[in-house]
Tab-separated table of C-alpha atoms and ligand atoms in Angstrom:
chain	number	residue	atom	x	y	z
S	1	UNK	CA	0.693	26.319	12.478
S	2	UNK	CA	-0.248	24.863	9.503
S	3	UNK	CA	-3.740	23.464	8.698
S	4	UNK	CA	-2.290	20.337	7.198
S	5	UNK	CA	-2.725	17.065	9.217
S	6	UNK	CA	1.015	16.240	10.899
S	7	UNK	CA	1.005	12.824	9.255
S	8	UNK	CA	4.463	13.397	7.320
S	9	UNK	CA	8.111	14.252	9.414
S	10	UNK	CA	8.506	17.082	6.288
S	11	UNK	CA	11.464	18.555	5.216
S	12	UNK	CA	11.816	22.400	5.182
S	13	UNK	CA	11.922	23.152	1.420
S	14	UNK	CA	9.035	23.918	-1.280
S	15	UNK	CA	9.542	23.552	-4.610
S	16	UNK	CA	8.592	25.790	-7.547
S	17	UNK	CA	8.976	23.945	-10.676
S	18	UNK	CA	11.336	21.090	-12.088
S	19	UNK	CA	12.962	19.918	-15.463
S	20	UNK	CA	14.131	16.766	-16.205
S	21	UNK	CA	15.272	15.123	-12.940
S	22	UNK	CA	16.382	18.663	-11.443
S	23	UNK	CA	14.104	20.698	-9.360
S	24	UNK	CA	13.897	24.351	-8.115
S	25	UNK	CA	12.956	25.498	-5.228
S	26	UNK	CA	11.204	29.093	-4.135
S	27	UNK	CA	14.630	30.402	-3.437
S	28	UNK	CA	15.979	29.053	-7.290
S	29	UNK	CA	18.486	27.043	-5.207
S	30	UNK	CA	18.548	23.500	-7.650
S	31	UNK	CA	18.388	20.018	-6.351
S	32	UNK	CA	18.974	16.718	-8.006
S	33	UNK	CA	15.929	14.663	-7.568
S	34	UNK	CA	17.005	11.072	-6.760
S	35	UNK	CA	13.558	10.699	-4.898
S	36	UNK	CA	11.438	11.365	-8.193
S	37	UNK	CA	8.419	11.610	-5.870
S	38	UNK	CA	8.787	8.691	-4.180
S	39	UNK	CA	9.551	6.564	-7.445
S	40	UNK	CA	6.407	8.128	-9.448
S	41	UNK	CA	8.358	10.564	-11.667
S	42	UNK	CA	9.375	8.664	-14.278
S	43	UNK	CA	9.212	10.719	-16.900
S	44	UNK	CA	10.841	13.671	-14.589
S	45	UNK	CA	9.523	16.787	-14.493
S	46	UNK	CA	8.219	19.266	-16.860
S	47	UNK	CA	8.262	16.356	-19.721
S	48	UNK	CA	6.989	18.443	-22.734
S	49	UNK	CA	5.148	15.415	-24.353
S	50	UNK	CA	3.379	14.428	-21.045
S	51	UNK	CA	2.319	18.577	-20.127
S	52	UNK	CA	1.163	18.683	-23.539
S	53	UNK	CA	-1.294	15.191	-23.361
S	54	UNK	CA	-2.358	16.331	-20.339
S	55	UNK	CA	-3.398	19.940	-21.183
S	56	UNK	CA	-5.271	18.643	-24.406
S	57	UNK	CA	-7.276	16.145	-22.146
S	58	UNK	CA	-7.910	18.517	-19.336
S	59	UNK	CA	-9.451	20.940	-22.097
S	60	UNK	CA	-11.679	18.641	-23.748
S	61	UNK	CA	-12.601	15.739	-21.120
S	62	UNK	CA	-11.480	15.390	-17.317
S	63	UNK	CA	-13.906	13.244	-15.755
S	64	UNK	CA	-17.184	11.448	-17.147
S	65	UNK	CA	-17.416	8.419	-13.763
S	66	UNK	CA	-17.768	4.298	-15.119
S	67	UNK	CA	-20.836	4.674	-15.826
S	68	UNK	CA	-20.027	4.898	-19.363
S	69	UNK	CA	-17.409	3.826	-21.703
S	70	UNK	CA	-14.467	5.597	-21.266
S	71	UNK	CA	-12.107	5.194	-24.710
S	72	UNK	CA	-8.622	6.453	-22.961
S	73	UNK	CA	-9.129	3.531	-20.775
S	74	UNK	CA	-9.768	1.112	-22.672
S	75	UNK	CA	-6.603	2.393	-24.977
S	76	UNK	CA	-4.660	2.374	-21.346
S	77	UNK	CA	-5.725	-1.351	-20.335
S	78	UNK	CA	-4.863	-2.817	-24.257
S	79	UNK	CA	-1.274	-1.205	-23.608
S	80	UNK	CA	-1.090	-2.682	-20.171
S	81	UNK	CA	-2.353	-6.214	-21.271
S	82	UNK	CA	-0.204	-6.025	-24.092
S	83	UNK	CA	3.164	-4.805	-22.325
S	84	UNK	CA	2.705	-7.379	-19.661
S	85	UNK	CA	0.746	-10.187	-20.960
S	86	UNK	CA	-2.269	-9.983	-19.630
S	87	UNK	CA	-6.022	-10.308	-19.739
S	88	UNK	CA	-8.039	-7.527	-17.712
S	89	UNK	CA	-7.591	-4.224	-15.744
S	90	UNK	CA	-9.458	-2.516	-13.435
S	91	UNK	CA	-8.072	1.227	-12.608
S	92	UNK	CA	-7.470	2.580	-9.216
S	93	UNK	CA	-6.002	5.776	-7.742
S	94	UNK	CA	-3.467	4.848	-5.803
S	95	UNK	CA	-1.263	1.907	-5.187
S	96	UNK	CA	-3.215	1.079	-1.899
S	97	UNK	CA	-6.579	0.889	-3.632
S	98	UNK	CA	-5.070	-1.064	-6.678
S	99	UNK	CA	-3.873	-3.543	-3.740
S	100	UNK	CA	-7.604	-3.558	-1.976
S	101	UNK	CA	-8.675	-4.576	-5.464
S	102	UNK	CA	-6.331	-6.991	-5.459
S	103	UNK	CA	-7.321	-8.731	-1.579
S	104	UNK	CA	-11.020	-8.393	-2.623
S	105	UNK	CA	-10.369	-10.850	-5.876
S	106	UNK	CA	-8.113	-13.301	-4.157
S	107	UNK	CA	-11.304	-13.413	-1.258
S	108	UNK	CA	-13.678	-13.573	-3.762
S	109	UNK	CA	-11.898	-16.221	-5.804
S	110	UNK	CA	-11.223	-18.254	-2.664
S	111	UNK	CA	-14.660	-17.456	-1.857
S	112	UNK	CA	-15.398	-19.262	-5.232
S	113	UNK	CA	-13.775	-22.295	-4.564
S	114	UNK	CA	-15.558	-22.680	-1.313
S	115	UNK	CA	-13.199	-21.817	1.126
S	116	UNK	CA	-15.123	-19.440	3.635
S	117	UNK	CA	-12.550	-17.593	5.450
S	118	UNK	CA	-9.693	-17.285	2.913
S	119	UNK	CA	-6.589	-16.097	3.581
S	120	UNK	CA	-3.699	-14.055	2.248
S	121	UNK	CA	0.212	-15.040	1.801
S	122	UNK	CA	2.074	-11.686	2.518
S	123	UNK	CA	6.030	-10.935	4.001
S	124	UNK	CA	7.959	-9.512	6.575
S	125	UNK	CA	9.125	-6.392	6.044
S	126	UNK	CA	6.821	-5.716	2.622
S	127	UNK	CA	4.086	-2.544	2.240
S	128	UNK	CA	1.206	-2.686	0.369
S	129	UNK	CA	-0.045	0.602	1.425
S	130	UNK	CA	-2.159	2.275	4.497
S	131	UNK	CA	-5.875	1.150	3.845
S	132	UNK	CA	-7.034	-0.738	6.815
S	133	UNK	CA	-6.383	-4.201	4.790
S	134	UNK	CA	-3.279	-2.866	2.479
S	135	UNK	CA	-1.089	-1.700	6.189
S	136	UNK	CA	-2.654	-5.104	7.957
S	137	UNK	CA	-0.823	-6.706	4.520
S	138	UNK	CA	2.138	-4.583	5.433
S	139	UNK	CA	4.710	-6.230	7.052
S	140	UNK	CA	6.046	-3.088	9.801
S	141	UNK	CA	4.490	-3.213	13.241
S	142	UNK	CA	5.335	0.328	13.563
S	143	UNK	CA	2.776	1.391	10.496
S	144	UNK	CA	-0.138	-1.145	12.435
S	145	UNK	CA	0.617	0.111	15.920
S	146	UNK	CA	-2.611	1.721	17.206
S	147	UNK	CA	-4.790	0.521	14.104
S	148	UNK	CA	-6.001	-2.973	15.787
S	149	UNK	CA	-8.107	-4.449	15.270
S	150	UNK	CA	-6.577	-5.572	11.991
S	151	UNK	CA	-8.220	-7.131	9.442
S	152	UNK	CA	-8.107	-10.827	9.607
S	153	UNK	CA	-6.524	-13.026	6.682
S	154	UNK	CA	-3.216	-12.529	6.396
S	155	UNK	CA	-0.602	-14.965	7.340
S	156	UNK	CA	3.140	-13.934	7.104
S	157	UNK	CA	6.303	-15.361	6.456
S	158	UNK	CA	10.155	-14.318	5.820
S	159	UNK	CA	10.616	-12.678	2.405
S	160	UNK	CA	12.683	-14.763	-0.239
S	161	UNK	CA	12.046	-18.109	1.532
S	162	UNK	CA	10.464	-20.853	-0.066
S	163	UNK	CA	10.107	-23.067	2.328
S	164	UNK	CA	7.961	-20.903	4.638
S	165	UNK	CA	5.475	-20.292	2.240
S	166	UNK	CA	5.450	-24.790	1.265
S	167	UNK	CA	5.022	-24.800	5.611
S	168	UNK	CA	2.173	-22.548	5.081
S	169	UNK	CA	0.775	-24.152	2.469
S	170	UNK	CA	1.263	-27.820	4.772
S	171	UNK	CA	-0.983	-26.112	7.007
S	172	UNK	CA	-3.293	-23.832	5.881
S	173	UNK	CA	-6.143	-25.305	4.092
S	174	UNK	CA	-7.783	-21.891	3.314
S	175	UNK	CA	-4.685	-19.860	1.828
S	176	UNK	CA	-6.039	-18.450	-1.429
S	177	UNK	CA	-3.086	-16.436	-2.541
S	178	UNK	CA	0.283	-14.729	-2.247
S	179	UNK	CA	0.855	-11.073	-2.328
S	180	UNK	CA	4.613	-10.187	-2.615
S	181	UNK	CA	6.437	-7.305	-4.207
S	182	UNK	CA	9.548	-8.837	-6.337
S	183	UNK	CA	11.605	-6.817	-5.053
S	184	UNK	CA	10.575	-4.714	-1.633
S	185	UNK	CA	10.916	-1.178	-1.999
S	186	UNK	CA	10.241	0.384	1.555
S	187	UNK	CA	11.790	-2.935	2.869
S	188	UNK	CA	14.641	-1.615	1.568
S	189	UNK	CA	15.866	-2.709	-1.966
S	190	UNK	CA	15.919	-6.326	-1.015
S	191	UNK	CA	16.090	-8.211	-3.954
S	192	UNK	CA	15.152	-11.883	-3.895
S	193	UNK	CA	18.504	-13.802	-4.342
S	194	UNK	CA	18.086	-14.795	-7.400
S	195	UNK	CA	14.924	-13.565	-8.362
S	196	UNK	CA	14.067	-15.509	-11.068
S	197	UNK	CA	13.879	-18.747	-8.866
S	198	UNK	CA	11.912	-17.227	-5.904
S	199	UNK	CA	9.304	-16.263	-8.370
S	200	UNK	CA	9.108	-19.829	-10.261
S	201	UNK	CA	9.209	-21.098	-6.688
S	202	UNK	CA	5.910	-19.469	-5.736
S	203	UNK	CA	4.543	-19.688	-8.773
S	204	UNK	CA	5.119	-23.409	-8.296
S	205	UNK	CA	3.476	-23.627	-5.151
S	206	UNK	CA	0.223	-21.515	-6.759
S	207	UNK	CA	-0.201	-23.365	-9.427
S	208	UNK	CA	0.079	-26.585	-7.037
S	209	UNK	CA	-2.189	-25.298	-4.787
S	210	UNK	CA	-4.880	-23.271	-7.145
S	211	UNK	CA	-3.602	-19.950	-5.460
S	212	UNK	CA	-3.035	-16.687	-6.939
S	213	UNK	CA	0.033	-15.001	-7.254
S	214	UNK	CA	-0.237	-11.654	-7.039
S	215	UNK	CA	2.734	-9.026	-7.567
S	216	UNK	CA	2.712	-5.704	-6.204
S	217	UNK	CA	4.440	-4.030	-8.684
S	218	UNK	CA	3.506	-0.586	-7.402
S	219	UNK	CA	7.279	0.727	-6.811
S	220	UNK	CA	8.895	-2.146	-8.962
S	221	UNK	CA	6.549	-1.603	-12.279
S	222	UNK	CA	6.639	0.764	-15.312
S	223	UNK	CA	10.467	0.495	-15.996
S	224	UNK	CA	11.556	1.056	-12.714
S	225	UNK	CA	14.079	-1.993	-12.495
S	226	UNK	CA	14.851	-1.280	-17.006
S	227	UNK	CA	12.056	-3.972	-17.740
S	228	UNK	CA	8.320	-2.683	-18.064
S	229	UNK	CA	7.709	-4.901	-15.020
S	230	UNK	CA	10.015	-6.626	-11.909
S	231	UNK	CA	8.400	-9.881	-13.251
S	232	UNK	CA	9.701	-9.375	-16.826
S	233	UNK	CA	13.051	-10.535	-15.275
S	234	UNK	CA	11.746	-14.104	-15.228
S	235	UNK	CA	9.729	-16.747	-17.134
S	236	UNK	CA	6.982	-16.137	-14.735
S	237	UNK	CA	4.206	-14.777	-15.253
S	238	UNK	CA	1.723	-13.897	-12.600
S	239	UNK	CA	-2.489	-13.965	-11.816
S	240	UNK	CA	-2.915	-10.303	-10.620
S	241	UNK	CA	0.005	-7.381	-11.079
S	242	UNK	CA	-0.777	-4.240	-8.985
S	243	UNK	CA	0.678	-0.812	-10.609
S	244	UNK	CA	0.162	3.025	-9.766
S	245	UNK	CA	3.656	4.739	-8.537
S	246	UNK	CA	5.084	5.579	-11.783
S	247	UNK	CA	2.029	4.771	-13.969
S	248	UNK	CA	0.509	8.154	-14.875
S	249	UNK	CA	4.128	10.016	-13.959
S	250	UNK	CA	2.978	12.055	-11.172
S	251	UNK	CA	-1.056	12.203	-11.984
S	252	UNK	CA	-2.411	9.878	-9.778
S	253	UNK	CA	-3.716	6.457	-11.509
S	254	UNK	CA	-3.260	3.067	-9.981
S	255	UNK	CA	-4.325	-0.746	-11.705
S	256	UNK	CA	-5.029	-4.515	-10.997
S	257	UNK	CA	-4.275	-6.251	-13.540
S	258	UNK	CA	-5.504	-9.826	-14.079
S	259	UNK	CA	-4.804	-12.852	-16.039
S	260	UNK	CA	-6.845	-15.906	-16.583
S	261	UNK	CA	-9.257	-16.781	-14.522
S	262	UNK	CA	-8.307	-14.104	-12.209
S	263	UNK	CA	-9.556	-11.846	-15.424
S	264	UNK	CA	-13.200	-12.377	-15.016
S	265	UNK	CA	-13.328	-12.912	-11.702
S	266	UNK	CA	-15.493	-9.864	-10.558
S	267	UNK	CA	-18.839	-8.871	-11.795
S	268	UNK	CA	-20.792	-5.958	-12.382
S	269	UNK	CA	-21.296	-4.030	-8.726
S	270	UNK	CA	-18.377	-6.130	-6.938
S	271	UNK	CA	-15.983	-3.495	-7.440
S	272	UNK	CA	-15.903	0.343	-8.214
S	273	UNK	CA	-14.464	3.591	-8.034
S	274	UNK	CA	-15.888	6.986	-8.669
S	275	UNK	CA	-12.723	8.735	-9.873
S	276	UNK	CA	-10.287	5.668	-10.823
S	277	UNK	CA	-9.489	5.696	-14.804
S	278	UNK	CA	-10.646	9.019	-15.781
S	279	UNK	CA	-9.482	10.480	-19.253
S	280	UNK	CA	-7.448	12.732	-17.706
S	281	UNK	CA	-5.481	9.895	-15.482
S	282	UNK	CA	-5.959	7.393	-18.374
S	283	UNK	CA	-3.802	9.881	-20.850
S	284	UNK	CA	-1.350	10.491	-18.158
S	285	UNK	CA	-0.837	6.597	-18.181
S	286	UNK	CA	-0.823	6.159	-22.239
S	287	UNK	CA	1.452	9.174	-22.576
S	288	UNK	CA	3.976	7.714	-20.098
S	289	UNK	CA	4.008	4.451	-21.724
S	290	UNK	CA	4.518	5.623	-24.485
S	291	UNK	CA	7.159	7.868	-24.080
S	292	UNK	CA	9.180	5.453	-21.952
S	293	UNK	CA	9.000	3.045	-25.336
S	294	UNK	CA	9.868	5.772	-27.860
S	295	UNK	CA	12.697	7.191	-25.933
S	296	UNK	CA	13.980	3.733	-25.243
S	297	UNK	CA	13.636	4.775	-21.117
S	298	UNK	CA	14.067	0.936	-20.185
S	299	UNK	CA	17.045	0.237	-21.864
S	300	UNK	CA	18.287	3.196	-20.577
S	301	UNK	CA	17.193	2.537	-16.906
S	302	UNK	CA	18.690	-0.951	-16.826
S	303	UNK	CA	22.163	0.239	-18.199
S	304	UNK	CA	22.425	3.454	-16.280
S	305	UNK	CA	21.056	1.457	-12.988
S	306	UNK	CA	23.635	-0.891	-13.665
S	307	UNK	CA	26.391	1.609	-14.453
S	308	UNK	CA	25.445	3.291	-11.328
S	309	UNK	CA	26.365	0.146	-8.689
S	310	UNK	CA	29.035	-0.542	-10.078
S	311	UNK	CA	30.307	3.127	-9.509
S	312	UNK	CA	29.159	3.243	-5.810
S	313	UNK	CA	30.832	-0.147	-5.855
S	314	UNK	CA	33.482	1.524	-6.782
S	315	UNK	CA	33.770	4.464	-4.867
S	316	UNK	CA	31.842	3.467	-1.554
S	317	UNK	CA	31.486	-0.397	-1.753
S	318	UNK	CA	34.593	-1.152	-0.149
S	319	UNK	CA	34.387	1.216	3.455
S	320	UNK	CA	33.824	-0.639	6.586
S	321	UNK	CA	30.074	0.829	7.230
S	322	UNK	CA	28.839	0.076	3.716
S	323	UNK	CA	27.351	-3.054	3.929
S	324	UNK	CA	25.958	-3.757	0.626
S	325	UNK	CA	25.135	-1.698	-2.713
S	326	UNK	CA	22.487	-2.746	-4.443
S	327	UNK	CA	19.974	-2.560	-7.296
S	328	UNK	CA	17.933	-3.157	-10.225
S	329	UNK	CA	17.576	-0.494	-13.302
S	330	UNK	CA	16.744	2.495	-11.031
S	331	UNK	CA	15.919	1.108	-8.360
S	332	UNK	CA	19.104	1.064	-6.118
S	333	UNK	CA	20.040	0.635	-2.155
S	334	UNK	CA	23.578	1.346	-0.208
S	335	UNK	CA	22.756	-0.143	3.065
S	336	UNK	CA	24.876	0.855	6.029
S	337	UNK	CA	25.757	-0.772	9.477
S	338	UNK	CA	24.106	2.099	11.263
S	339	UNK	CA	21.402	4.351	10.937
S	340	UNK	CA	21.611	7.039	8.782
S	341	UNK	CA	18.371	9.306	8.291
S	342	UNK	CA	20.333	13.008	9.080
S	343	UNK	CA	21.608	11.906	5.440
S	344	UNK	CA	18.378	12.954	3.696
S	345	UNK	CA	18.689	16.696	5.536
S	346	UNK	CA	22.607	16.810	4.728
S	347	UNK	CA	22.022	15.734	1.000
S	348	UNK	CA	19.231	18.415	0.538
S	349	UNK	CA	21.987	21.266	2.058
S	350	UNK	CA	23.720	19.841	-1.009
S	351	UNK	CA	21.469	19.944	-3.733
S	352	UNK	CA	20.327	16.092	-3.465
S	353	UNK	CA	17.234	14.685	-3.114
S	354	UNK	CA	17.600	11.427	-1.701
S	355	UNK	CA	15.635	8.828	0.338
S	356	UNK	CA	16.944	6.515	3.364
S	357	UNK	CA	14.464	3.608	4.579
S	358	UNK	CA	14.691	0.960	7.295
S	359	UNK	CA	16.652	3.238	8.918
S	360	UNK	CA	19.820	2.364	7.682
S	361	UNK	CA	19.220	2.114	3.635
S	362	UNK	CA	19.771	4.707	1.486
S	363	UNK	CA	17.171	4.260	-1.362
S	364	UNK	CA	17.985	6.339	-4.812
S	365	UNK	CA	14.957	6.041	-7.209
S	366	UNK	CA	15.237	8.225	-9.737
S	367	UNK	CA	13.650	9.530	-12.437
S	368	UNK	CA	14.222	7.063	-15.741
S	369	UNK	CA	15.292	10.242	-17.756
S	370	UNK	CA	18.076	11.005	-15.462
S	371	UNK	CA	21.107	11.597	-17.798
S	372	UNK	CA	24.889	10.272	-17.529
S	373	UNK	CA	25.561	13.592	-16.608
S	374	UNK	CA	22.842	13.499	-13.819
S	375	UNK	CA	24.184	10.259	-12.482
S	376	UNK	CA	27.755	11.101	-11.945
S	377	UNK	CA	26.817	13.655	-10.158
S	378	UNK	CA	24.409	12.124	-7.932
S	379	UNK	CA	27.376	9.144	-7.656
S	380	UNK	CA	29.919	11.843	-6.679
S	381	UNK	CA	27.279	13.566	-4.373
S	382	UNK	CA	26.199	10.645	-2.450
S	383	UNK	CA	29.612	8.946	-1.865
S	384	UNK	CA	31.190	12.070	-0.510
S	385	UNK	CA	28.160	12.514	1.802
S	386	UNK	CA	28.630	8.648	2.864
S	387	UNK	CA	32.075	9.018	2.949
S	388	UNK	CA	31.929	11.785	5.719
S	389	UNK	CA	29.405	10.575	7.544
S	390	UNK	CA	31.120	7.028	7.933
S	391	UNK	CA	34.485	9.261	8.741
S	392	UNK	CA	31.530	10.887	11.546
S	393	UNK	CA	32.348	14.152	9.874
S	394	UNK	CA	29.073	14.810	8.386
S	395	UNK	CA	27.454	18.610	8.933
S	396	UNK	CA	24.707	19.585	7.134
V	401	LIG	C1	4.000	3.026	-2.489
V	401	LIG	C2	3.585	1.609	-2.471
V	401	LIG	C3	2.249	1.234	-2.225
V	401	LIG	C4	1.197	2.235	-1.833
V	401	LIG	O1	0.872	3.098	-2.870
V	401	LIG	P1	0.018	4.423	-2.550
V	401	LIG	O2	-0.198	5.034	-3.896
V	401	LIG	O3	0.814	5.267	-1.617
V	401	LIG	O4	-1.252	3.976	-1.920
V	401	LIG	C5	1.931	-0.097	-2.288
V	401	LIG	N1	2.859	-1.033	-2.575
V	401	LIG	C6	4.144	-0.713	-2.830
V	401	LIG	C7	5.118	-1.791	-3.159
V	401	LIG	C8	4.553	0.607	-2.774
V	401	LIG	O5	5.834	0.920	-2.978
């Protein structure tokens, strides 16, 4: 038995080491990683430039706290302000945290505005993470079952419709914000159809209202969908962008970003963390962004995302059982008509690393180096699987 809490369902493989978007496991047996850590593995594995930052930092500054100024992130928050117009960041650990951040300032600038119980926009089927506020955000009874009490201010409505969030709006004197991913990852690749209007929509209905809207860009941000950010897709532009998945490529480093008002809106002693934008995480973030932008990784996500629909459009699109194929850069979906989780074990007999969520979505996020080569392959690999498990051949 091992001594590891049984929170995870895990598979039976350990890995050894990794290049590029190709693992190895302790037997040498290779696997093509279209999980890249759950979307964090941007850069893949092994990337020589980001071992190499990360080795210098580690041997001459890993950790100093916020008590003092800390130059890699302050280099970190420029490039994030810069890349994604805005004002302010405050660095996290994790993608939950960065979203705790982000509930605290919308409270605290409701707070401001004299509403004394403020409350929270969020959506069905969305995740924000598994802090007692971040999974009470999250929109899956299943991950709240057995956590009440909840935390209260939240109020939730359908994802990609307008008009619930105006009927909120008609009746909710104390809403202070909206928190909504632009596209929901573990929701299952839904993409808001189209998303450039839902996004002017609630931006719209912010601005009319003096709310913030607030993207969790967690899954969607740092070139995941072949932009820098989901939001870069549209003219909008939003108050507070949360970010940590893909951010530091593996090293853990998540941020709320702010813009405008939202920028100054906590103080000295409001907020904190002991560990969140060390050197060490804050390199891991520079070195990432700055990779993706000299080896031209967004371009190269949006085409190769886009190349790979169309070929599962192609090859899988048209079976009764495939209900849609989807996507965004690297960020894709091939939902089914039935469940389909035995397809994670039957890819990994394979050589496939691949994800399936809401049961009946099978999620591919690689990482943004994955090659042409790489993608065939991982088009071939997951259309036969699909095929024979439609045909109800499928064997591990
Ligand atoms: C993964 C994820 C989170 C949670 O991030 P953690 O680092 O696991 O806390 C939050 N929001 C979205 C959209 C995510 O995909």
């Amino acid at each position: 038995m091992s001594h590891v809490m049984n929170t995870y369902g895990r598979l039976p493989v350990t890995f050894s080491h990794g290049q590029g978007a190709w693992l190895l496991d302790t037997d040498g047996k290779r696997y093509l990683d279209a999980v890249a850590g759950v979307a964090v593995n941007g850069l893949g594995h092994a990337h020589p430039r980001l071992v190499q930052a990360i080795s210098e930092q580690a041997a001459r500054l890993i950790h100093v706290s916020n008590l003092y100024r800390v130059a890699e992130q302050e280099a970190l928050a420029d490039l994030l302000c810069e890349r994604a117009g805005m004002d302010a960041v405050f660095f996290s650990n994790s993608g939950a945290e960065a979203n705790e951040g982000a509930i605290k300032l919308a409270r605290l600038h409701g707070h401001g505005r004299g509403i004394e119980s403020p409350a929270i926009i969020v959506m069905e089927r969305s995740f924000h993470g598994r802090t007692m506020a971040t999974l009470t955000a999250t929109g899956n009874p299943k991950a709240q079952a057995g956590f009440e009490p909840l935390v209260p201010g939240f109020i939730r409505v359908p994802y990609d419709d307008l008009d619930a969030v105006r009927r909120v709006a008609a009746e909710h004197p104390n809403v202070v914000a909206i928190l909504v991913e632009p596209i929901q990852g573990e929701g299952g690749i839904r993409i808001p159809a189209p998303l450039p209007a839902y996004l002017q929509g609630l931006r719209e209905i912010c601005d009319d209202h003096g709310w913030l809207l607030m993207l969790d860009e967690v899954q969607t941000g740092i070139g995941r969908t072949g932009r820098w950010f989901g939001f870069q897709h549209t003219p909008v532009l939003p108050d507070v962008l949360t970010l940590a998945k893909g951010l530091g490529s593996g090293v853990p480093v998540g941020a709320l970003v702010a813009r405008g008002a939202a920028a100054t809106t906590f103080s000295p002693g409001k907020h904190g963390s002991t560990f969140g934008g060390n050197p060490l995480a804050c390199v891991a973030g520079l070195t990432t962004l700055q990779v993706m932008h000299d080896d031209g990784l967004l371009a190269h996500a949006q085409n190769l995302g886009g190349w790979i629909v169309e070929a599962f459009r192609d090859r899988i699109g048209g079976l009764p059982g495939v209900k849609q194929v989807r996507g965004l850069g690297l960020m894709i979906g091939i939902e089914l008509d039935r469940p389909c989780p035995e397809l994670v074990k039957v890819a990994l007999g394979r050589g496939m690393l691949i994800n399936v969520t809401q049961d009946s979505i099978i999620r591919l996020v690689p990482p943004l180096v994955l090659t042409a080569d790489d993608a065939r392959e991982l088009v071939d690999g997951v259309s036969t699987i699909v095929n024979e498990f439609l045909a109800g051949r499928s064997a591990a």
